[in-house]
Coordinates of C-alpha atoms in Angstrom, one line a residue:
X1 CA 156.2 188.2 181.0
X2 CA 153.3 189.3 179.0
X3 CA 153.2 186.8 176.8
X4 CA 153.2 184.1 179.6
X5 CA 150.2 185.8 181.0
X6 CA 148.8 185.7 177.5
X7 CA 150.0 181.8 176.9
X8 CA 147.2 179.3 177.1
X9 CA 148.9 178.1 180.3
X10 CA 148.6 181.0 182.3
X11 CA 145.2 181.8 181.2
X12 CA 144.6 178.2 182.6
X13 CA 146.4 179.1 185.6
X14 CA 144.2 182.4 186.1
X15 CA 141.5 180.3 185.4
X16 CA 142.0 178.0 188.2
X17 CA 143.2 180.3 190.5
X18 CA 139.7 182.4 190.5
X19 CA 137.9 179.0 190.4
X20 CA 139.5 177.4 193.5
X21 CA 137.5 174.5 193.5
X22 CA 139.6 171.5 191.3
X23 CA 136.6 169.7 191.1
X24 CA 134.1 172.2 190.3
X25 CA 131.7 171.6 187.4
X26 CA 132.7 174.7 185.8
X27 CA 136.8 173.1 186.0
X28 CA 135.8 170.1 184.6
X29 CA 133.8 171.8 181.7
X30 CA 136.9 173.6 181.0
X31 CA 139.1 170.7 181.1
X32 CA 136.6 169.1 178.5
X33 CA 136.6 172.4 176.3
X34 CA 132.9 172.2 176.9
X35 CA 131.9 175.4 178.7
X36 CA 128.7 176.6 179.1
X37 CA 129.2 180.2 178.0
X38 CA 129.6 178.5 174.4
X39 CA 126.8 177.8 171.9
X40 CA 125.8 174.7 170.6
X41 CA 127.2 175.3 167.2
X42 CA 130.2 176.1 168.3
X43 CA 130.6 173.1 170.4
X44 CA 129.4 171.1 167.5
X45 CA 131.9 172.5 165.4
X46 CA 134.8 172.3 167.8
X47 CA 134.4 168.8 168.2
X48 CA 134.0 168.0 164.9
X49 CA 137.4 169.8 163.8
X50 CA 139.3 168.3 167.1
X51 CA 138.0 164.7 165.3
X52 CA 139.0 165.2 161.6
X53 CA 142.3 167.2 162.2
X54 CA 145.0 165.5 164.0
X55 CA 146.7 167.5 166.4
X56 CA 150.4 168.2 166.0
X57 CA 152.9 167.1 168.6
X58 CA 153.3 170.7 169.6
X59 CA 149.6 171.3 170.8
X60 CA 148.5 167.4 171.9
X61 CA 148.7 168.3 175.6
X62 CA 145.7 171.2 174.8
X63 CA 143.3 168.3 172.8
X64 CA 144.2 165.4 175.3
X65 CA 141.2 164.3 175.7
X66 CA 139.5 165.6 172.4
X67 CA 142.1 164.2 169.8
X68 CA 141.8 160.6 170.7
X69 CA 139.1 158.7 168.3
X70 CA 138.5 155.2 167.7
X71 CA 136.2 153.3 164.8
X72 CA 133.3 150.7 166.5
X73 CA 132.6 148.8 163.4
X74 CA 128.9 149.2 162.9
X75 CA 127.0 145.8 163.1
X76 CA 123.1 145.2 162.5
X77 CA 122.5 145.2 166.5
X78 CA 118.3 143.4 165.1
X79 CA 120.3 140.1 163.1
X80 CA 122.8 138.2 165.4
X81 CA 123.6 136.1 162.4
X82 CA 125.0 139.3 160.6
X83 CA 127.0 140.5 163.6
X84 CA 129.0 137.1 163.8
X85 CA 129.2 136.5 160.1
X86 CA 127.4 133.6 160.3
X87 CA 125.2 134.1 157.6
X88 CA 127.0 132.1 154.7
X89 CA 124.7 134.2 152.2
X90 CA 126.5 137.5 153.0
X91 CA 129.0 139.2 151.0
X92 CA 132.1 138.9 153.4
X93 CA 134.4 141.7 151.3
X94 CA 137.3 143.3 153.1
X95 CA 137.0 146.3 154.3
X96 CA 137.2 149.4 152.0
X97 CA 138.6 151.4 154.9
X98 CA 141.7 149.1 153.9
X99 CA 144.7 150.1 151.8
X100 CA 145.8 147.2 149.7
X101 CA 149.4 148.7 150.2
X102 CA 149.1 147.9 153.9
X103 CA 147.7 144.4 153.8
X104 CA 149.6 141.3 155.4
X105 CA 148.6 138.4 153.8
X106 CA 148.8 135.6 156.3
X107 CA 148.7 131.5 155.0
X108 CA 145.8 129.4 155.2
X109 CA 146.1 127.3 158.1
X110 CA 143.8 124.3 157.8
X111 CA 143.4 124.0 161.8
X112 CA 142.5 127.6 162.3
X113 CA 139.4 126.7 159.4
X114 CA 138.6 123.8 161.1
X115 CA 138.4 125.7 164.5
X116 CA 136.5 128.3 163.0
X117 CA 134.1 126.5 161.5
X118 CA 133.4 124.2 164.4
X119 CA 132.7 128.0 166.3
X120 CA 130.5 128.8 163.8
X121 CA 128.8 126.0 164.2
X122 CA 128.2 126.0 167.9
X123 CA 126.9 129.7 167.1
X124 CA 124.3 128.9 164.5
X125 CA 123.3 125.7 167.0
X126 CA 122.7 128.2 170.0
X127 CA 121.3 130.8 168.2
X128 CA 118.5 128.6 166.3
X129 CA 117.6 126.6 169.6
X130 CA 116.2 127.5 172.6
X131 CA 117.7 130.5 174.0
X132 CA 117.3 129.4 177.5
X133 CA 119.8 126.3 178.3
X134 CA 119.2 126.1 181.5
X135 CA 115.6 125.0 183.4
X136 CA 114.8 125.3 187.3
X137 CA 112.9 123.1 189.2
X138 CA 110.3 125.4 189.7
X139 CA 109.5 125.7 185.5
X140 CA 110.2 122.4 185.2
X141 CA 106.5 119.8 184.1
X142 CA 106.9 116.8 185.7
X143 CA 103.7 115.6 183.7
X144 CA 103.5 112.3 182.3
X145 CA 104.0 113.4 178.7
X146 CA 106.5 115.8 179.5
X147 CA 110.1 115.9 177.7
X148 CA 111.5 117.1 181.2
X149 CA 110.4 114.3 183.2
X150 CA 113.5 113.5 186.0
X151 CA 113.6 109.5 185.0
X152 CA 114.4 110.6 181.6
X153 CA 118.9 110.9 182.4
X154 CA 119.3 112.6 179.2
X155 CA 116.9 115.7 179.5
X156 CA 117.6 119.2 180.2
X157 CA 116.8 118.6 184.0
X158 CA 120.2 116.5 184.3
X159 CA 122.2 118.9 182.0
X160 CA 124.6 120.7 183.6
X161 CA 126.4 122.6 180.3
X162 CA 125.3 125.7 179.3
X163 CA 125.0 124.5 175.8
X164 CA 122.3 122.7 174.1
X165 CA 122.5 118.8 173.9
X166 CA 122.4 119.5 169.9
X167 CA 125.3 121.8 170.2
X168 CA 127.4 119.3 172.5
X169 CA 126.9 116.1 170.4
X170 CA 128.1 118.5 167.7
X171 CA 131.1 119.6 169.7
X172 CA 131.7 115.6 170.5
X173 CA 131.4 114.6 167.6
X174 CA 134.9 113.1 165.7
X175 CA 136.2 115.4 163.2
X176 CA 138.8 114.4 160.3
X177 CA 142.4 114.3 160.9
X178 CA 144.5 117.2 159.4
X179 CA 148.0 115.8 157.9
X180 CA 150.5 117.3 158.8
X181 CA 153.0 118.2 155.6
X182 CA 156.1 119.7 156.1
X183 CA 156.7 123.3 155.2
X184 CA 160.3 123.3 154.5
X185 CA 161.2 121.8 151.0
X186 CA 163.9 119.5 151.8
X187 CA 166.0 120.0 149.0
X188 CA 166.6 123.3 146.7
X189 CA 169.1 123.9 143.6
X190 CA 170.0 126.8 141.4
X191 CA 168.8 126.8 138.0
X192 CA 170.2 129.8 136.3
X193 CA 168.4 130.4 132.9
X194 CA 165.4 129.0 133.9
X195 CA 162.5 130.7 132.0
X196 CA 159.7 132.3 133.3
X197 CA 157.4 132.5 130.7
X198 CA 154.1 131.4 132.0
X199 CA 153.7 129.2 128.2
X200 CA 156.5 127.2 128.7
X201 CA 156.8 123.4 130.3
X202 CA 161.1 122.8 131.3
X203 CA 160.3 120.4 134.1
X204 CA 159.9 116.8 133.8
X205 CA 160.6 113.4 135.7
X206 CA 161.7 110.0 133.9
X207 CA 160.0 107.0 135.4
X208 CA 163.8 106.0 135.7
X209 CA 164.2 108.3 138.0
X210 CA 166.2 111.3 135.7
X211 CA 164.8 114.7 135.9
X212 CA 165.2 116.8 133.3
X213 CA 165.3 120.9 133.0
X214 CA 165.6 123.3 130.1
X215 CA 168.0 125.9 130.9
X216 CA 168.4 128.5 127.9
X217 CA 169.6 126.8 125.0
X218 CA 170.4 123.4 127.0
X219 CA 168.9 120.0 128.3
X220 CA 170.5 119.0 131.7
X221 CA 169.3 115.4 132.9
X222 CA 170.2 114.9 137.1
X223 CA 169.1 111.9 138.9
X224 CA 167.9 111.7 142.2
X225 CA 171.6 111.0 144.3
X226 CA 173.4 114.1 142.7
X227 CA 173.1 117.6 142.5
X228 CA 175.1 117.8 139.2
X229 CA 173.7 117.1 136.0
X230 CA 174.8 116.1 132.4
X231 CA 173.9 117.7 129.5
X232 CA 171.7 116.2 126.8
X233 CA 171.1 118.3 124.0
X234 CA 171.7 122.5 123.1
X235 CA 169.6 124.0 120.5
X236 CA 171.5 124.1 116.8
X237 CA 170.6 128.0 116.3
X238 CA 171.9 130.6 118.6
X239 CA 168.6 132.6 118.9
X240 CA 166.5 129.3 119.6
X241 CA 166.3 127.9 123.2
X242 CA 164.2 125.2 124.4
X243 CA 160.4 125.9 125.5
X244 CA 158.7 122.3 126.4
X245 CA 159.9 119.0 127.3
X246 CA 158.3 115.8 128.1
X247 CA 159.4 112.2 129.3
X248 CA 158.1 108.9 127.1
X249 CA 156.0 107.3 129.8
X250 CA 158.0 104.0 129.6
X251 CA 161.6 104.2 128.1
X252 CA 164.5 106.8 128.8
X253 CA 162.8 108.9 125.5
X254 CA 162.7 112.2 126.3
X255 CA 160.9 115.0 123.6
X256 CA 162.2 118.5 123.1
X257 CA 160.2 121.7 121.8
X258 CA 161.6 125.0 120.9
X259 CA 160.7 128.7 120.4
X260 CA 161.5 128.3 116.7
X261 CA 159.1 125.6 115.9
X262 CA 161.6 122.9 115.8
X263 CA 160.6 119.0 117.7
X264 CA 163.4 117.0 119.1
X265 CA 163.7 113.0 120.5
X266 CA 166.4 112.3 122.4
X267 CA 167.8 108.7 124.2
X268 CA 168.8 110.0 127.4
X269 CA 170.1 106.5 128.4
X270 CA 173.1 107.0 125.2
X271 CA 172.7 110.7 124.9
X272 CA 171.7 110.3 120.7
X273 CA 169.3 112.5 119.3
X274 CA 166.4 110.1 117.9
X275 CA 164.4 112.3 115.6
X276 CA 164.7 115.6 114.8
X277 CA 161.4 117.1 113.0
X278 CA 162.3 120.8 111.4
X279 CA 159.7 123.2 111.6
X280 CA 157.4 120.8 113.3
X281 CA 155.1 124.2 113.9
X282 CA 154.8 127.0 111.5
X283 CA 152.6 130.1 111.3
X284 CA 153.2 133.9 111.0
X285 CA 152.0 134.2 114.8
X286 CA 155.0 132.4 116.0
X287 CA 156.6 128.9 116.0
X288 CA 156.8 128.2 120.1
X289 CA 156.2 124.5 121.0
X290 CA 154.5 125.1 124.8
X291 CA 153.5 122.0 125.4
X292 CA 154.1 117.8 124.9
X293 CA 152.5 115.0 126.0
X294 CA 153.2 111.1 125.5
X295 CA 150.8 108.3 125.1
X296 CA 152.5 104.7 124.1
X297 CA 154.7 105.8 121.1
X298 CA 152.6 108.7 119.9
X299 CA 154.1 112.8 121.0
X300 CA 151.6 115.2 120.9
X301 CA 152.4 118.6 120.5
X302 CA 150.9 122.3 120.9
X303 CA 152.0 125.1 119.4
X304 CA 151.0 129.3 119.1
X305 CA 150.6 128.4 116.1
X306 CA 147.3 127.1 117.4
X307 CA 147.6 123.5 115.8
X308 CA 147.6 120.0 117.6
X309 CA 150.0 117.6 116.0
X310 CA 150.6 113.8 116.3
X311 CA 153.7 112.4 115.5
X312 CA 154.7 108.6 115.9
X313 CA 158.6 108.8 116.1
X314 CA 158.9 105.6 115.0
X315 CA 158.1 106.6 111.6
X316 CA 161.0 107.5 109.7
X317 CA 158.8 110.3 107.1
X318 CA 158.8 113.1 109.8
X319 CA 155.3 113.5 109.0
X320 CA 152.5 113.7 111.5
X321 CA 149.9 111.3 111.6
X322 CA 147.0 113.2 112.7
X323 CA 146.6 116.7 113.2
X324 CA 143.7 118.6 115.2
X325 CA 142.8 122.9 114.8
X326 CA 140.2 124.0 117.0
X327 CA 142.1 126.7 119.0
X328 CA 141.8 130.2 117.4
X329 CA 145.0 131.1 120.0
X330 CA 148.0 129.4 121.5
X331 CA 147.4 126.0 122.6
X332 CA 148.8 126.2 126.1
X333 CA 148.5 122.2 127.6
X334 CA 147.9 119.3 126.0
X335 CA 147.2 116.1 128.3
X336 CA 146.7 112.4 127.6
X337 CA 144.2 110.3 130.1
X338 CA 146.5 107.4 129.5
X339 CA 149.6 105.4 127.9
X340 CA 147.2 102.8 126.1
X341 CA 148.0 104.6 122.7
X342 CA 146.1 107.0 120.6
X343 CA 143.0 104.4 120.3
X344 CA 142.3 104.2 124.3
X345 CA 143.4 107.6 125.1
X346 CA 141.4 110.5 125.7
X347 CA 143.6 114.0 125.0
X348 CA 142.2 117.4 127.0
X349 CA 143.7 120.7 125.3
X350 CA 143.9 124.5 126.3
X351 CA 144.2 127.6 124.9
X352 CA 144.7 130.9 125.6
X353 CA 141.6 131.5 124.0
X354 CA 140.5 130.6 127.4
X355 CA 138.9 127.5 125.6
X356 CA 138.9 123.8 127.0
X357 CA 138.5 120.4 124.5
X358 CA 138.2 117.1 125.0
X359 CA 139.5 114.6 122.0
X360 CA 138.3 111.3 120.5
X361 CA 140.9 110.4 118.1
X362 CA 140.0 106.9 117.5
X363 CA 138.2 105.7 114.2
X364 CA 134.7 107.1 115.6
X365 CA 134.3 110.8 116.0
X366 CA 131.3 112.6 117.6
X367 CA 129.2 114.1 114.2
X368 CA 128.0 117.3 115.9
X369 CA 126.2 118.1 112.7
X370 CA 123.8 115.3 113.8
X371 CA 122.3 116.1 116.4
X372 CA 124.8 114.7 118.9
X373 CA 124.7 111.0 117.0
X374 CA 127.9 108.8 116.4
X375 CA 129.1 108.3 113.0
X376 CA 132.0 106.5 112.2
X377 CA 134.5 108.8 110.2
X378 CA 138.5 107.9 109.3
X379 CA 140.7 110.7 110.2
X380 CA 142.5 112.0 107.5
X381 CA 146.0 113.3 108.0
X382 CA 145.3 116.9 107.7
X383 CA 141.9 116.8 109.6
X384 CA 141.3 115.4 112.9
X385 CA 137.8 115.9 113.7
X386 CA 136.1 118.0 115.9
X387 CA 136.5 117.8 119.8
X388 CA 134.3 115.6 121.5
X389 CA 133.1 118.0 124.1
X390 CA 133.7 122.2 124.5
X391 CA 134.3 123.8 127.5
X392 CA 133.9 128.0 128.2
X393 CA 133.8 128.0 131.5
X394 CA 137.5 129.7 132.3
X395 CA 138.2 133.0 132.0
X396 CA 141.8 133.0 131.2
X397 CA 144.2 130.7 129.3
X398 CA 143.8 127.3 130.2
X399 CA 147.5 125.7 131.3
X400 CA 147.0 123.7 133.5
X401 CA 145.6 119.6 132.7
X402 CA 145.8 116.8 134.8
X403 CA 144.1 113.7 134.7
X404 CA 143.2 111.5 137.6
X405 CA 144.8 108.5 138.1
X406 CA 142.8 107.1 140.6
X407 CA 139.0 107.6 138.8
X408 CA 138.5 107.3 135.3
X409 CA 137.5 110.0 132.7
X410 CA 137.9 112.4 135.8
X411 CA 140.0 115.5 134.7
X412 CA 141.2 118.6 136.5
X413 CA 142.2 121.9 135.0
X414 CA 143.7 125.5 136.2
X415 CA 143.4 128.9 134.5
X416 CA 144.9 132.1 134.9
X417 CA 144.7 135.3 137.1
X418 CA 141.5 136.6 135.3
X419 CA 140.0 133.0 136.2
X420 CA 141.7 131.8 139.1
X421 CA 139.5 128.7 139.6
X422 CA 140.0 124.8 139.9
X423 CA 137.6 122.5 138.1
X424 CA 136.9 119.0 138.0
X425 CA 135.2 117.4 134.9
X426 CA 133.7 113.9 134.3
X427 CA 134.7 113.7 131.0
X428 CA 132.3 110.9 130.2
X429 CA 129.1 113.0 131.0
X430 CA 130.6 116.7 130.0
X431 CA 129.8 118.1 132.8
X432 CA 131.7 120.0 135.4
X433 CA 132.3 118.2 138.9
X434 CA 133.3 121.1 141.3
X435 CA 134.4 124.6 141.2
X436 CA 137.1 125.8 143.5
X437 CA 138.2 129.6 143.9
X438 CA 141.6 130.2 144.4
X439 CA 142.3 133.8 143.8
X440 CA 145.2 133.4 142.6
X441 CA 147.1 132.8 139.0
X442 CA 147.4 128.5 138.6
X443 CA 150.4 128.1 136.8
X444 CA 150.4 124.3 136.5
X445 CA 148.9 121.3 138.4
X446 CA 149.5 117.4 139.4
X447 CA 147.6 114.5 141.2
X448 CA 149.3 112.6 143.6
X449 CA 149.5 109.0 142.8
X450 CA 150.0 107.5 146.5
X451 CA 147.1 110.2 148.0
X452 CA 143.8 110.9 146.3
X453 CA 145.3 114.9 146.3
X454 CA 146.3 117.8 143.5
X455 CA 149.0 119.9 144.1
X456 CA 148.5 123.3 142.4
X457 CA 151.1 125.7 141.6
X458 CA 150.2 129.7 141.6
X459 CA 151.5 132.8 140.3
X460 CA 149.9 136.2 140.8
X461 CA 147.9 136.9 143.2
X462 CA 145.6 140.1 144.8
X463 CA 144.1 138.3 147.5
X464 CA 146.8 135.3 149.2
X465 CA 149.7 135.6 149.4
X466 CA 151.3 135.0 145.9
X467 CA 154.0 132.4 144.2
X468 CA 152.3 129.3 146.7
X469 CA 151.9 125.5 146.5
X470 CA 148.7 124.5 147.8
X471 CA 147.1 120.9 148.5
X472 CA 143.5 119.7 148.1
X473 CA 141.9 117.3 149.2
X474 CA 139.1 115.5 146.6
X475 CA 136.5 115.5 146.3
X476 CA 135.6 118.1 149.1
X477 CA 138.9 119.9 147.5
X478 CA 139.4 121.7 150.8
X479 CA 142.9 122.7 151.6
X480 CA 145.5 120.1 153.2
X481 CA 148.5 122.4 153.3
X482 CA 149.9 126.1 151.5
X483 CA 153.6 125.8 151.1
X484 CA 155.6 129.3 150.5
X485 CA 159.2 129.7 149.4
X486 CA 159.6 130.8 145.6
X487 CA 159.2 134.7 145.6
X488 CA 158.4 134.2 141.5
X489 CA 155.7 132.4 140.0
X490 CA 155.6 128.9 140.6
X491 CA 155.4 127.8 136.8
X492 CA 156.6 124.4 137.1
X493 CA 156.1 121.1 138.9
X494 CA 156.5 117.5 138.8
X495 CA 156.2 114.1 140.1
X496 CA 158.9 112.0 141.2
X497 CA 158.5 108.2 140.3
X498 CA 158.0 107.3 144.0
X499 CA 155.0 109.4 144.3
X500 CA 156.3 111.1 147.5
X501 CA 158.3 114.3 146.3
X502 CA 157.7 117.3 144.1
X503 CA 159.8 119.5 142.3
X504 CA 159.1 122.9 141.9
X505 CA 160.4 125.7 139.5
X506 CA 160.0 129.3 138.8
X507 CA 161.1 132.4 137.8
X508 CA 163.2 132.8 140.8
X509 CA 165.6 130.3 138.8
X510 CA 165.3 127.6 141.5
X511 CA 164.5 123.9 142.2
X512 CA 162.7 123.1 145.2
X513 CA 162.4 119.6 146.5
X514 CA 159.4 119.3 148.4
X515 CA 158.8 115.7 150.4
X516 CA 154.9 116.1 151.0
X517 CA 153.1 113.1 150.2
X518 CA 153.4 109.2 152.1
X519 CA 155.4 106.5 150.7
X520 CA 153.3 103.7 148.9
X521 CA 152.8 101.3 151.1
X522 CA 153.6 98.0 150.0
X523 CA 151.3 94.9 150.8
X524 CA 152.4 92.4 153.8
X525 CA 153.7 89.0 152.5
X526 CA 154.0 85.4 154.3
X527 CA 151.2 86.6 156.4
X528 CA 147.4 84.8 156.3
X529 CA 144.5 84.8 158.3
X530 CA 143.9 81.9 160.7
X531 CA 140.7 82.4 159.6
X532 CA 141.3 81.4 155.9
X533 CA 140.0 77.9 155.7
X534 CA 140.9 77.7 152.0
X535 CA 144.4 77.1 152.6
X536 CA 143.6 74.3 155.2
X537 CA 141.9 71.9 152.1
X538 CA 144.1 69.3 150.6

C-alpha cells in the first residue's frame, strides 16, 4: 500500500484531493509540469530533456503533453519569393534532415510540372503587381486621364476576380497539349544470357523488319509476328561471346563484334557468314569490339583497343581502308550522320576517356596546325587524320550517339553516372545546342523518326528513380513521358522500321516492346482542291 501512496499516481491523487479545485491555476500548472515552486533552469531543462528524449511506452501517459514535438520548416518570413520557391535562382536541395535510405522516388509526371509551373506563375504575377486587386468606388479617380475611368469595360472598376488582369490573361491563355504515351510496354520476352555490360551494343532492328540479339555466344534473328527466333551465328571459340552488332542500313547484312577482337558479316536472308576478319582489334588492353556502325558499304568499328577502323566488306584483303586513333581509352560509340558513304558522312565517336570527336573522312581534312585553315590531305591507310572538332564537355564515358534525322549536322549524345547530362551539338558550328540534366546514368539513346523526340535509356541513378525510359521533346527537351519496368539498367534500345515501337533490353535479361510514338501518317490521294485552277487548263 505504501508504494501506491508513493506511485506518481497517488501523489497525483493527494495532490488533487488538497487542491479541490480541477480548474485551479495551480492544477493546471501541475498538469503542464510547469509549477511555480520550480526555477527557471529547471524548467528550461525539463523541457528541453522531455523534447530530445522520447518517452517509452511505459511512462507516455506522465509526458502527454510534453513528448509531442513537431518541425515548422523555417522560411525567410521578409522574401515571399523564398517562402514559395519561386525564386528560380535558389538552390532547391533536399532536405539534409532526409535519410537517402527512406526516400520514395516518385515519376515525373509532365501534368503535375505543367500545373506547377502555371502556379508559379500566377504567384510571381501577384506578387510583382499591385497587391491590392480590388478598388472601391470611393478610391476610385473618375478623372479624365484616369486608367479607372467606368467607360473603360476592361478596367479594374469592372473586374470582379481577385486576380490581376495580367495574371488571368496568363491563366487563359492556351497551353501545349501533353501526349499521352502508354505506360505499359505492350510486348515483353525473355532473353536469357543477355549481357549487362554497360560497353556492349546486342540490340539491333533490320529495315526488313528482323531484330537481332546477342545472347552469350549466339546470334538469334526474330521478326516482328513471332516470339521465336532462329539462330544466325555462335562464336568459333568457347571463351569468346558476341559484344556488338549492327544492321547494314539497306540489305539483310548484319555485322558481328566479339570480346576477342574478332569482326563478323553475316547474310541473314541465307544465314552464310560473309566475311570473317580475325583479330580485327588487337592491343594488350583488350580486344572487345563495343561498338558498329554502317554507312553505304563501309562498317566502322570501335574497339578498347582505342582504334577506329573502316572496313569495306566488299574487299576480299580483309584489310581496313582507313583507320582513325584519337582515343587514349575505349572507344565506346561510334555513329554515322548518314548512309551516303564514307565521302558524305560525318562519324561522331566516344570514349571512356570521357572525350567526344567529330570525323571528316573525305579527301579534305581540317589542318589544325594551321590555324584552323583547310588543306587538302589523302588519308593514308594507317592514318586517318585528326577529328574535325573536340569535345570535353562530359564527365563520364561517352556511349551514347545519335544523330538527327530530321535537321542536319544536329547530334545528340549521353554520358554516364558521373555526367548524367543530355547534349545537343550543331556539328557544323562546334558548338553545343542545349544542356539537359538528367541525374541519372544514359545508357544509350535514339530519335524518333515519325516525332521530332529522343528516347533515352538510364541506368543508375541517386536522384529518380533508376533503370527508366524517358521522352523529350526538342528543342525545349522537356519531358513527354518516364516509362518504368526493367529493375536493371536499361542498356539497350532500338527502333523498329515503322518508327512507332521500341525495344528495350537490360540486365534484367528482358525485351520489352514499347508502342510510344504515332504511326506515319501517309499523304491523302485522289483528293484536290477545288481551288486548284492548274488542273482546270487544257
Amino acid at each position: 500500500m505504501s508504494s501506491l501512496k508513493n506511485s506518481p499516481f497517488g501523489k497525483r491523487l493527494r495532490a488533487s484531493r488538497a487542491t479541490g479545485d480541477e480548474n485551479s491555476p495551480s492544477r493546471k500548472r501541475r498538469r503542464l509540469n510547469l509549477d511555480s515552486s520550480s526555477s527557471p533552469t529547471r524548467t528550461l531543462a525539463t523541457a528541453a530533456l522531455n523534447v530530445t528524449n522520447t518517452p517509452s511506452r511505459r511512462n507516455k501517459s506522465r509526458y502527454s503533453l510534453d513528448s509531442e514535438d513537431r518541425f515548422v520548416p523555417s522560411r525567410d518570413q521578409n522574401s515571399l519569393w523564398a517562402s514559395y520557391s519561386l525564386d528560380e535562382k535558389a538552390n532547391n536541395n533536399p532536405s539534409p534532415f532526409m535519410k537517402p535510405s527512406v526516400r520514395r522516388w516518385t515519376l515525373p509526371d509532365p501534368k503535375k510540372e505543367q500545373a506547377d509551373e502555371l502556379y508559379k506563375s500566377v504567384l510571381r504575377s501577384e506578387l510583382a503587381g499591385s497587391p491590392v486587386a480590388f478598388h472601391s468606388l470611393s478610391r476610385t479617380s473618375f478623372s479624365e486621364n484616369s486608367p479607372n475611368r467606368l467607360d473603360d469595360p476592361t478596367g479594374s472598376s469592372y473586374q470582379v476576380s481577385p486576380l490581376h488582369q495580367e495574371t488571368g490573361k496568363l491563366m487563359n491563355q492556351p497551353r501545349p497539349e501533353i501526349r499521352k504515351v502508354a505506360k505499359m510496354p505492350i510486348r515483353m520476352l525473355d532473353a536469357p544470357g543477355l549481357s549487362h555490360d554497360f560497353y556492349t551494343n546486342l540490340v539491333d532492328w533490320a529495315p526488313s523488319g528482323d531484330l537481332a540479339v546477342g545472347l552469350d555466344t549466339h546470334v538469334y534473328l526474330s521478326s516482328g509476328d513471332n516470339e521465336g527466333g532462329a539462330k544466325l551465328c555462335t562464336v568459333l571459340n568457347s571463351n569468346d561471346e558476341y559484344t556488338s552488332l549492327a544492321w547494314m542500313k539497306t540489305g539483310p547484312t548484319i555485322a558481328a563484334g566479339t570480346a576477342e577482337g574478332h569482326l563478323e558479316i553475316h547474310d541473314a536472308s541465307t544465314l552464310r557468314l560473309i566475311r570473317r576478319y580475325e583479330q580485327a582489334h588487337v592491343h594488350d588492353a583488350g580486344n572487345r569490339i563495343g561498338t558498329l556502325s554502317w554507312t553505304s558499304n563501309t562498317l566502322t568499328s570501335g574497339s578498347r583497343d582505342r582504334m577506329i577502323k573502316h572496313w569495306d566488306f566488299r574487299d576480299p584483303t580483309c584489310k581496313p581502308i582507313k583507320q582513325c586513333a584519337a582515343h587514349t581509352q575505349e572507344v565506346c560509340g561510334v555513329k554515322w550522320s548518314g548512309d551516303g558513304g564514307i565521302q558524305t558522312s560525318l562519324l561522331a565517336t566516344g570514349g571512356n576517356d570521357n572525350k567526344m570527336f567529330i570525323w571528316d573522312l573525305r579527301s579534305s581534312v581540317r589542318d589544325l596546325t594551321a590555324g584552323g585553315g583547310w588543306s587538302p590531305s589523302i588519308l593514308s591507310e594507317n592514318k586517318g587524320g585528326s577529328p574535325l572538332y573536340r569535345f570535353n564537355q562530359h564527365k563520364a564515358a561517352v556511349k551514347g550517339l545519335a544523330w538527327d534525322p530530321h535537321l542536319s549536322n544536329v547530334l545528340a549524345s549521353g554520358a554516364g553516372q558521373q555526367d548524367a547530362c543530355i547534349r545537343l551539338w550543331n556539328t557544323a558550328t562546334g558548338t553545343m545546342l542545349n544542356e539537359t540534366r538528367t541525374g541519372s546514368q544514359i545508357c544509350n539513346l535514339i530519335w524518333s523518326i515519325n516525332t521530332h523526340e529522343l528516347v533515352t535509356t538510364h541506368g543508375y541513378s541517386t536522384q529518380t528513380i533508376p533503370n527508366q525510359i524517358r521522352i523529350w521533346k526538342y528543342p525545349s527537351m522537356s519531358l513527354v513521358a518516364s516509362l518504368p519496368g526493367h529493375t536493371e539498367c536499361v542498356q539497350y534500345v532500338a527502333l523498329s522500321p515503322s518508327g512507332d515501337t521500341i525495344v528495350t533490353g537490360g540486365g534484367d535479361e528482358t525485351l520489352r516492346f514499347w508502342n510510344i510514338f504515332p504511326g506515319r501518317v501517309s499523304p491523302v490521294k485522289g483528293k484536290h482542291s477545288a481551288l486548284d485552277y492548274g488542273k482546270l487548263i487544257r
